[in-house]
Coordinates of C-alpha atoms in Angstrom, one line a residue:
X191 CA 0.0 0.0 0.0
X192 CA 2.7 2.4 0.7
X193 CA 4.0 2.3 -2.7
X194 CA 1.3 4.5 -4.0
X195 CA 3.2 7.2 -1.9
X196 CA 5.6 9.9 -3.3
X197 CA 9.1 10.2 -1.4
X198 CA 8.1 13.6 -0.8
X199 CA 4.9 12.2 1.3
X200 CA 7.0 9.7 3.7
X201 CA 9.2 12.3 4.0
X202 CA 6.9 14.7 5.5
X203 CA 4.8 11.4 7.2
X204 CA 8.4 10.7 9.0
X205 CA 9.1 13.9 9.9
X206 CA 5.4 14.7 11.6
X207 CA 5.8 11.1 13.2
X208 CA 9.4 11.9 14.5
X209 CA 8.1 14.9 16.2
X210 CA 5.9 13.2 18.4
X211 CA 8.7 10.5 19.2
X212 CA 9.6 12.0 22.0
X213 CA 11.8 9.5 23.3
X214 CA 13.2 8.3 19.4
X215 CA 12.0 4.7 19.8
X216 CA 10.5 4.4 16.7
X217 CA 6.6 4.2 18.6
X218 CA 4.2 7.2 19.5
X219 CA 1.6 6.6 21.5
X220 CA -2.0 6.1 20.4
X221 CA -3.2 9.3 22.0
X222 CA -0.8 11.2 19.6
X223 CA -2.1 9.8 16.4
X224 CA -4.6 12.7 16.4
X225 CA -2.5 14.9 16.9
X226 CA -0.2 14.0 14.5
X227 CA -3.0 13.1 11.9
X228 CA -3.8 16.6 12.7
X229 CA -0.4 18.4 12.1
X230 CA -0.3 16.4 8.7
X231 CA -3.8 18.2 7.3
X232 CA -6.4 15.7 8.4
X233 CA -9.2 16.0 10.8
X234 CA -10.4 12.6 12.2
X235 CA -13.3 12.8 14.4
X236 CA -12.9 10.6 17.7
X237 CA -14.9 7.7 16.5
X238 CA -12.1 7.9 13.1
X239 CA -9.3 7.4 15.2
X240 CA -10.0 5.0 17.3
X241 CA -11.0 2.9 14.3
X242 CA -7.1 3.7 12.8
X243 CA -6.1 3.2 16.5
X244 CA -8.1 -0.2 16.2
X245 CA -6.5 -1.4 12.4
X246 CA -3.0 -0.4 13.7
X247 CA -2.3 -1.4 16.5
X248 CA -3.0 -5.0 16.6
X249 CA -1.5 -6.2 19.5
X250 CA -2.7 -3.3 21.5
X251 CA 0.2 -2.7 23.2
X252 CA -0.6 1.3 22.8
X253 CA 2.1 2.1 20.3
X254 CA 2.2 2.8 16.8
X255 CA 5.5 2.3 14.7
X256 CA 6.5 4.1 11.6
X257 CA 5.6 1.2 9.3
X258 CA 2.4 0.8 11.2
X259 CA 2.0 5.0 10.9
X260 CA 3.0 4.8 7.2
X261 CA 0.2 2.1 6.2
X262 CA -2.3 4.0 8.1
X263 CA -1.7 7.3 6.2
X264 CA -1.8 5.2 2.8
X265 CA -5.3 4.0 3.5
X266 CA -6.0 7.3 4.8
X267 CA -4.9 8.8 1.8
X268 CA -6.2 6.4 -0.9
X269 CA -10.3 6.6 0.4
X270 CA -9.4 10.5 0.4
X271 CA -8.8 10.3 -3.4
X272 CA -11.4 7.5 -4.1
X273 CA -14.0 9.6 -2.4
X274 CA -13.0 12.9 -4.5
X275 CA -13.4 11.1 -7.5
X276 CA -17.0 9.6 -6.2
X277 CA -18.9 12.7 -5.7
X278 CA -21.9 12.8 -7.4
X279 CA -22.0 16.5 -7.3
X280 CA -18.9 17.1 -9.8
X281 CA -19.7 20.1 -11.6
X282 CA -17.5 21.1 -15.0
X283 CA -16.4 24.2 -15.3
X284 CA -16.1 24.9 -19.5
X285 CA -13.9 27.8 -18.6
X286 CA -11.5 25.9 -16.2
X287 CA -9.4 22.9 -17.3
X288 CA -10.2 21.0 -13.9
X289 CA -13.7 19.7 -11.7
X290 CA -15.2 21.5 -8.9
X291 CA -16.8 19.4 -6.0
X292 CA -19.1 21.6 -4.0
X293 CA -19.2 19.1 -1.3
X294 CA -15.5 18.5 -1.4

């Protein structure tokens, strides 16, 4: 999955996951995931994060890896896109060479 991802994106994924690695063990704790989901441009209600918090940490130890964090942001990233291209209110604009959404 995370071979749909530029280098430029796990770049900035590693540096937004190394800030909240305080200690530089390779693991942040669930309870930063929002906030670094946040610092990285998404907004995942409560309910969304527990759900990634559920998918990624599977042996509930409460720490996320990088690998783990990468994967997450792939998925994350990949529905984002799918759903863009889903709207069913996609509106062309003859004078612009690109599609509004109005919901998106």
């Amino acid at each position: 999955m995370t071979e749909q991802l530029t280098e430029e994106q796990i770049a900035e994924f590693k540096e937004a996951f190394s800030l909240f690695d305080k200690d530089g063990d390779g693991c942040i704790t669930t309870k930063e995931l929002g906030t670094v989901m946040r610092s990285l441009g998404q907004n995942p209600t409560e309910a969304e994060l527990q759900d990634m918090i559920n998918e990624v940490d599977a042996d509930q130890n409460g720490t996320i890896d990088f690998p783990e964090f990468l994967n997450l942001m792939a998925r994350k990233m990949k529905k984002s896109s799918s759903e863009a291209l889903d709207c069913p209110e996609i509106i062309d604009i003859t004078d612009a060479p690109y599609l509004y959404c109005v919901y998106c």
